[in-house]
Amino acid sequence: MSGLMTPAIVAFGTGFATGLSLIIAIGAQNTFVLRQGLMRRHIFAVALFCATSDALLISAGVGGISLFIAEFAGRHSTLLFGLGGLWLIFYGVLRLLDAIRGEGRIAHANKAQTGVIPTLAFTAVLTFCNPHVYLDTVVLIGAVSLQFEALNKLYYGLGAAISSFVFFFSLAYGARFLAPYMESSNAWRILDAGIAIVMFALALSMLRAGGLI
């Protein structure tokens, strides 16, 4: 019985480790989830949206669409990475302005609540306008799945999808432990300035990947 279970466990573990290793890198989506967690704004909805989005893209990759996505990205890389880079610059500017104004305090944020629909719309843009999301979840995870067959491929995809749920919910709700240290405007200035720097660096890498600079 244990011998029959081993391939499934290996496939699930490989999917979980692969998904987690790709998603844990600092990116626009991750920093947004962290910021929402710190501000205690729509934490469950944002984490669920990000995790579900990843799971759907992973399913597409494991299901065999990875080759099509890779070909499409190759043909339109300049446009995709150009738009993604511009959006990250815009998001970085927003965070830079917050850092300059020093209005990111939790107390201030709670006075100006944003509705869940606009928040999820913003999350969707951060998620689906980033070409690296497709390359990571669909192409790379899809490519690794080729080593598995039948049910083991399903276990692999399940492991990768679950890693997204574990990561995003841990990040969103784990941010609450940092909340007591983020009550001052200076702490938020540092956080927003750091996010802005990360966004500008990611935008630069995207523009380079698209051959625009």
mmCIF file of C-alpha atoms in Angstrom:
data_model
loop_
_atom_site.group_PDB
_atom_site.id
_atom_site.type_symbol
_atom_site.label_atom_id
_atom_site.label_comp_id
_atom_site.label_asym_id
_atom_site.label_seq_id
_atom_site.Cartn_x
_atom_site.Cartn_y
_atom_site.Cartn_z
ATOM 1 C CA MET A 1 0.000 0.000 0.000
ATOM 2 C CA SER A 2 2.808 2.410 0.935
ATOM 3 C CA GLY A 3 4.586 1.568 -2.300
ATOM 4 C CA LEU A 4 1.511 2.554 -4.293
ATOM 5 C CA MET A 5 1.250 5.830 -2.381
ATOM 6 C CA THR A 6 4.853 6.881 -2.945
ATOM 7 C CA PRO A 7 4.504 8.170 -6.542
ATOM 8 C CA ALA A 8 1.479 10.249 -5.566
ATOM 9 C CA ILE A 9 3.278 11.738 -2.563
ATOM 10 C CA VAL A 10 6.336 12.507 -4.672
ATOM 11 C CA ALA A 11 4.199 14.168 -7.344
ATOM 12 C CA PHE A 12 2.269 16.209 -4.761
ATOM 13 C CA GLY A 13 5.468 17.232 -2.964
ATOM 14 C CA THR A 14 7.152 18.209 -6.214
ATOM 15 C CA GLY A 15 4.172 20.359 -7.183
ATOM 16 C CA PHE A 16 4.019 22.014 -3.766
ATOM 17 C CA ALA A 17 7.753 22.751 -3.706
ATOM 18 C CA THR A 18 7.790 23.996 -7.298
ATOM 19 C CA GLY A 19 4.805 26.268 -6.788
ATOM 20 C CA LEU A 20 6.119 27.677 -3.514
ATOM 21 C CA SER A 21 9.608 28.316 -4.886
ATOM 22 C CA LEU A 22 8.178 30.338 -7.779
ATOM 23 C CA ILE A 23 5.547 32.282 -5.852
ATOM 24 C CA ILE A 24 7.695 33.223 -2.861
ATOM 25 C CA ALA A 25 9.771 35.689 -4.880
ATOM 26 C CA ILE A 26 8.973 39.327 -4.115
ATOM 27 C CA GLY A 27 6.568 40.759 -6.670
ATOM 28 C CA ALA A 28 3.801 43.285 -7.147
ATOM 29 C CA GLN A 29 1.084 40.823 -6.176
ATOM 30 C CA ASN A 30 2.874 39.687 -3.017
ATOM 31 C CA THR A 31 3.610 43.189 -1.797
ATOM 32 C CA PHE A 32 -0.007 44.206 -2.399
ATOM 33 C CA VAL A 33 -1.276 41.248 -0.365
ATOM 34 C CA LEU A 34 1.158 42.109 2.421
ATOM 35 C CA ARG A 35 0.020 45.724 2.417
ATOM 36 C CA GLN A 36 -3.647 44.700 2.549
ATOM 37 C CA GLY A 37 -2.886 42.408 5.455
ATOM 38 C CA LEU A 38 -1.143 45.195 7.346
ATOM 39 C CA MET A 39 -4.079 47.541 6.750
ATOM 40 C CA ARG A 40 -6.582 44.741 7.572
ATOM 41 C CA ARG A 41 -8.499 45.461 4.379
ATOM 42 C CA HIS A 42 -10.467 42.657 2.699
ATOM 43 C CA ILE A 43 -7.791 40.163 3.715
ATOM 44 C CA PHE A 44 -9.763 36.989 3.023
ATOM 45 C CA ALA A 45 -11.126 38.196 -0.325
ATOM 46 C CA VAL A 46 -7.719 39.308 -1.610
ATOM 47 C CA ALA A 47 -5.932 36.129 -0.490
ATOM 48 C CA LEU A 48 -8.679 33.933 -1.946
ATOM 49 C CA PHE A 49 -8.639 35.812 -5.260
ATOM 50 C CA CYS A 50 -4.861 35.520 -5.645
ATOM 51 C CA ALA A 51 -4.754 31.854 -4.660
ATOM 52 C CA THR A 52 -7.705 30.920 -6.873
ATOM 53 C CA SER A 53 -6.223 32.813 -9.819
ATOM 54 C CA ASP A 54 -2.962 30.916 -9.416
ATOM 55 C CA ALA A 55 -4.818 27.620 -9.142
ATOM 56 C CA LEU A 56 -6.698 28.280 -12.396
ATOM 57 C CA LEU A 57 -3.501 29.219 -14.237
ATOM 58 C CA ILE A 58 -1.702 26.182 -12.817
ATOM 59 C CA SER A 59 -4.564 23.965 -13.971
ATOM 60 C CA ALA A 60 -4.215 25.426 -17.460
ATOM 61 C CA GLY A 61 -0.485 24.740 -17.475
ATOM 62 C CA VAL A 62 -0.744 21.193 -16.173
ATOM 63 C CA GLY A 63 -3.640 20.633 -18.581
ATOM 64 C CA GLY A 64 -1.350 21.242 -21.555
ATOM 65 C CA ILE A 65 -1.799 24.906 -22.482
ATOM 66 C CA SER A 66 1.778 25.743 -21.486
ATOM 67 C CA LEU A 67 3.133 25.328 -25.025
ATOM 68 C CA PHE A 68 0.501 27.672 -26.466
ATOM 69 C CA ILE A 69 1.174 30.304 -23.794
ATOM 70 C CA ALA A 70 4.920 30.061 -24.378
ATOM 71 C CA GLU A 71 4.443 30.558 -28.122
ATOM 72 C CA PHE A 72 2.035 33.474 -27.603
ATOM 73 C CA ALA A 73 4.384 35.135 -25.113
ATOM 74 C CA GLY A 74 7.261 34.715 -27.535
ATOM 75 C CA ARG A 75 5.366 36.386 -30.381
ATOM 76 C CA HIS A 76 4.042 39.290 -28.336
ATOM 77 C CA SER A 77 6.752 39.633 -25.712
ATOM 78 C CA THR A 78 7.411 43.297 -26.475
ATOM 79 C CA LEU A 79 3.768 44.274 -25.973
ATOM 80 C CA LEU A 80 3.195 42.055 -22.937
ATOM 81 C CA PHE A 81 6.332 43.040 -21.069
ATOM 82 C CA GLY A 82 5.943 46.667 -22.104
ATOM 83 C CA LEU A 83 2.422 46.920 -20.677
ATOM 84 C CA GLY A 84 3.442 44.994 -17.577
ATOM 85 C CA GLY A 85 6.438 47.265 -17.034
ATOM 86 C CA LEU A 86 4.340 50.425 -17.401
ATOM 87 C CA TRP A 87 1.770 49.149 -14.933
ATOM 88 C CA LEU A 88 4.465 48.345 -12.369
ATOM 89 C CA ILE A 89 5.895 51.840 -12.808
ATOM 90 C CA PHE A 90 2.433 53.275 -12.144
ATOM 91 C CA TYR A 91 2.012 51.150 -9.006
ATOM 92 C CA GLY A 92 5.518 52.111 -7.876
ATOM 93 C CA VAL A 93 4.683 55.801 -8.286
ATOM 94 C CA LEU A 94 1.561 55.337 -6.134
ATOM 95 C CA ARG A 95 3.621 53.809 -3.359
ATOM 96 C CA LEU A 96 6.325 56.469 -3.726
ATOM 97 C CA LEU A 97 3.722 59.207 -3.330
ATOM 98 C CA ASP A 98 2.411 57.470 -0.213
ATOM 99 C CA ALA A 99 5.941 57.321 1.141
ATOM 100 C CA ILE A 100 6.410 61.051 0.527
ATOM 101 C CA ARG A 101 3.056 62.007 2.037
ATOM 102 C CA GLY A 102 3.416 59.608 4.949
ATOM 103 C CA GLU A 103 -0.300 58.756 4.881
ATOM 104 C CA GLY A 104 0.019 54.994 5.023
ATOM 105 C CA ARG A 105 -0.639 54.571 8.742
ATOM 106 C CA ILE A 106 -3.116 51.865 9.702
ATOM 107 C CA ALA A 107 -5.274 54.392 11.536
ATOM 108 C CA HIS A 108 -5.413 56.617 8.467
ATOM 109 C CA ALA A 109 -6.047 53.665 6.142
ATOM 110 C CA ASN A 110 -8.996 52.484 8.176
ATOM 111 C CA LYS A 111 -10.645 55.888 7.849
ATOM 112 C CA ALA A 112 -10.576 55.651 4.067
ATOM 113 C CA GLN A 113 -11.786 52.138 3.377
ATOM 114 C CA THR A 114 -11.883 51.010 -0.235
ATOM 115 C CA GLY A 115 -14.732 48.713 -1.270
ATOM 116 C CA VAL A 116 -14.063 45.041 -1.903
ATOM 117 C CA ILE A 117 -14.942 45.263 -5.626
ATOM 118 C CA PRO A 118 -12.438 48.057 -6.436
ATOM 119 C CA THR A 119 -9.845 46.255 -4.307
ATOM 120 C CA LEU A 120 -10.323 42.990 -6.185
ATOM 121 C CA ALA A 121 -10.296 44.832 -9.510
ATOM 122 C CA PHE A 122 -6.923 46.316 -8.590
ATOM 123 C CA THR A 123 -5.742 42.871 -7.487
ATOM 124 C CA ALA A 124 -6.839 41.421 -10.828
ATOM 125 C CA VAL A 125 -4.796 43.974 -12.741
ATOM 126 C CA LEU A 126 -1.712 43.258 -10.623
ATOM 127 C CA THR A 127 -2.244 39.545 -11.173
ATOM 128 C CA PHE A 128 -3.107 39.219 -14.839
ATOM 129 C CA CYS A 129 -1.157 42.148 -16.314
ATOM 130 C CA ASN A 130 2.120 40.615 -15.204
ATOM 131 C CA PRO A 131 3.578 38.349 -17.922
ATOM 132 C CA HIS A 132 5.739 36.581 -15.334
ATOM 133 C CA VAL A 133 2.569 35.197 -13.743
ATOM 134 C CA TYR A 134 1.853 33.223 -16.899
ATOM 135 C CA LEU A 135 5.463 32.169 -17.360
ATOM 136 C CA ASP A 136 5.669 30.896 -13.774
ATOM 137 C CA THR A 137 2.277 29.286 -13.255
ATOM 138 C CA VAL A 138 1.433 28.115 -16.776
ATOM 139 C CA VAL A 139 4.732 27.587 -18.608
ATOM 140 C CA LEU A 140 7.224 26.555 -15.903
ATOM 141 C CA ILE A 141 4.864 24.597 -13.665
ATOM 142 C CA GLY A 142 3.264 23.115 -16.779
ATOM 143 C CA ALA A 143 6.660 22.069 -18.135
ATOM 144 C CA VAL A 144 7.655 20.318 -14.892
ATOM 145 C CA SER A 145 4.345 18.428 -14.931
ATOM 146 C CA LEU A 146 5.408 16.622 -18.127
ATOM 147 C CA GLN A 147 7.440 14.166 -16.059
ATOM 148 C CA PHE A 148 4.244 12.858 -14.454
ATOM 149 C CA GLU A 149 1.444 10.835 -15.995
ATOM 150 C CA ALA A 150 -2.231 10.144 -15.308
ATOM 151 C CA LEU A 151 -3.232 10.665 -11.661
ATOM 152 C CA ASN A 152 0.283 11.651 -10.615
ATOM 153 C CA LYS A 153 0.029 14.708 -12.844
ATOM 154 C CA LEU A 154 -3.203 15.582 -11.058
ATOM 155 C CA TYR A 155 -1.478 15.224 -7.675
ATOM 156 C CA TYR A 156 1.364 17.427 -8.932
ATOM 157 C CA GLY A 157 -1.042 20.159 -10.018
ATOM 158 C CA LEU A 158 -2.937 19.856 -6.733
ATOM 159 C CA GLY A 159 0.279 20.311 -4.776
ATOM 160 C CA ALA A 160 1.222 23.395 -6.776
ATOM 161 C CA ALA A 161 -2.248 24.904 -6.349
ATOM 162 C CA ILE A 162 -2.330 24.244 -2.607
ATOM 163 C CA SER A 163 1.048 25.945 -2.230
ATOM 164 C CA SER A 164 -0.550 29.143 -3.540
ATOM 165 C CA PHE A 165 -3.361 28.943 -0.972
ATOM 166 C CA VAL A 166 -0.873 28.283 1.844
ATOM 167 C CA PHE A 167 1.383 31.132 0.764
ATOM 168 C CA PHE A 168 -1.197 33.849 0.162
ATOM 169 C CA PHE A 169 -3.250 33.158 3.285
ATOM 170 C CA SER A 170 -0.085 32.948 5.389
ATOM 171 C CA LEU A 171 1.174 36.217 3.935
ATOM 172 C CA ALA A 172 -2.137 38.045 4.303
ATOM 173 C CA TYR A 173 -2.964 36.928 7.823
ATOM 174 C CA GLY A 174 0.659 36.729 8.985
ATOM 175 C CA ALA A 175 1.006 40.433 8.244
ATOM 176 C CA ARG A 176 -1.143 41.106 11.304
ATOM 177 C CA PHE A 177 1.799 40.201 13.526
ATOM 178 C CA LEU A 178 3.696 43.143 12.007
ATOM 179 C CA ALA A 179 0.788 45.560 12.482
ATOM 180 C CA PRO A 180 1.883 46.820 15.942
ATOM 181 C CA TYR A 181 5.186 47.921 14.409
ATOM 182 C CA MET A 182 3.442 49.757 11.566
ATOM 183 C CA GLU A 183 1.441 52.275 13.572
ATOM 184 C CA SER A 184 3.842 55.133 12.875
ATOM 185 C CA SER A 185 3.951 57.066 9.617
ATOM 186 C CA ASN A 186 7.728 56.597 9.378
ATOM 187 C CA ALA A 187 7.372 52.799 9.351
ATOM 188 C CA TRP A 188 4.851 53.040 6.519
ATOM 189 C CA ARG A 189 7.089 55.454 4.653
ATOM 190 C CA ILE A 190 9.877 52.894 4.768
ATOM 191 C CA LEU A 191 7.550 50.096 3.652
ATOM 192 C CA ASP A 192 6.046 52.103 0.786
ATOM 193 C CA ALA A 193 9.461 53.330 -0.324
ATOM 194 C CA GLY A 194 10.717 49.744 -0.307
ATOM 195 C CA ILE A 195 7.718 48.578 -2.340
ATOM 196 C CA ALA A 196 8.272 51.418 -4.823
ATOM 197 C CA ILE A 197 11.916 50.391 -5.288
ATOM 198 C CA VAL A 198 10.904 46.757 -5.859
ATOM 199 C CA MET A 199 8.244 47.803 -8.385
ATOM 200 C CA PHE A 200 10.677 50.002 -10.321
ATOM 201 C CA ALA A 201 13.256 47.190 -10.354
ATOM 202 C CA LEU A 202 10.647 44.701 -11.623
ATOM 203 C CA ALA A 203 9.466 47.191 -14.241
ATOM 204 C CA LEU A 204 13.043 47.639 -15.434
ATOM 205 C CA SER A 205 13.500 43.872 -15.765
ATOM 206 C CA MET A 206 10.240 43.589 -17.722
ATOM 207 C CA LEU A 207 11.142 46.386 -20.110
ATOM 208 C CA ARG A 208 14.496 44.722 -20.683
ATOM 209 C CA ALA A 209 12.823 41.347 -21.249
ATOM 210 C CA GLY A 210 10.615 42.961 -23.868
ATOM 211 C CA GLY A 211 13.617 44.517 -25.590
ATOM 212 C CA LEU A 212 12.349 48.046 -24.920
ATOM 213 C CA ILE A 213 15.530 49.247 -23.181
#
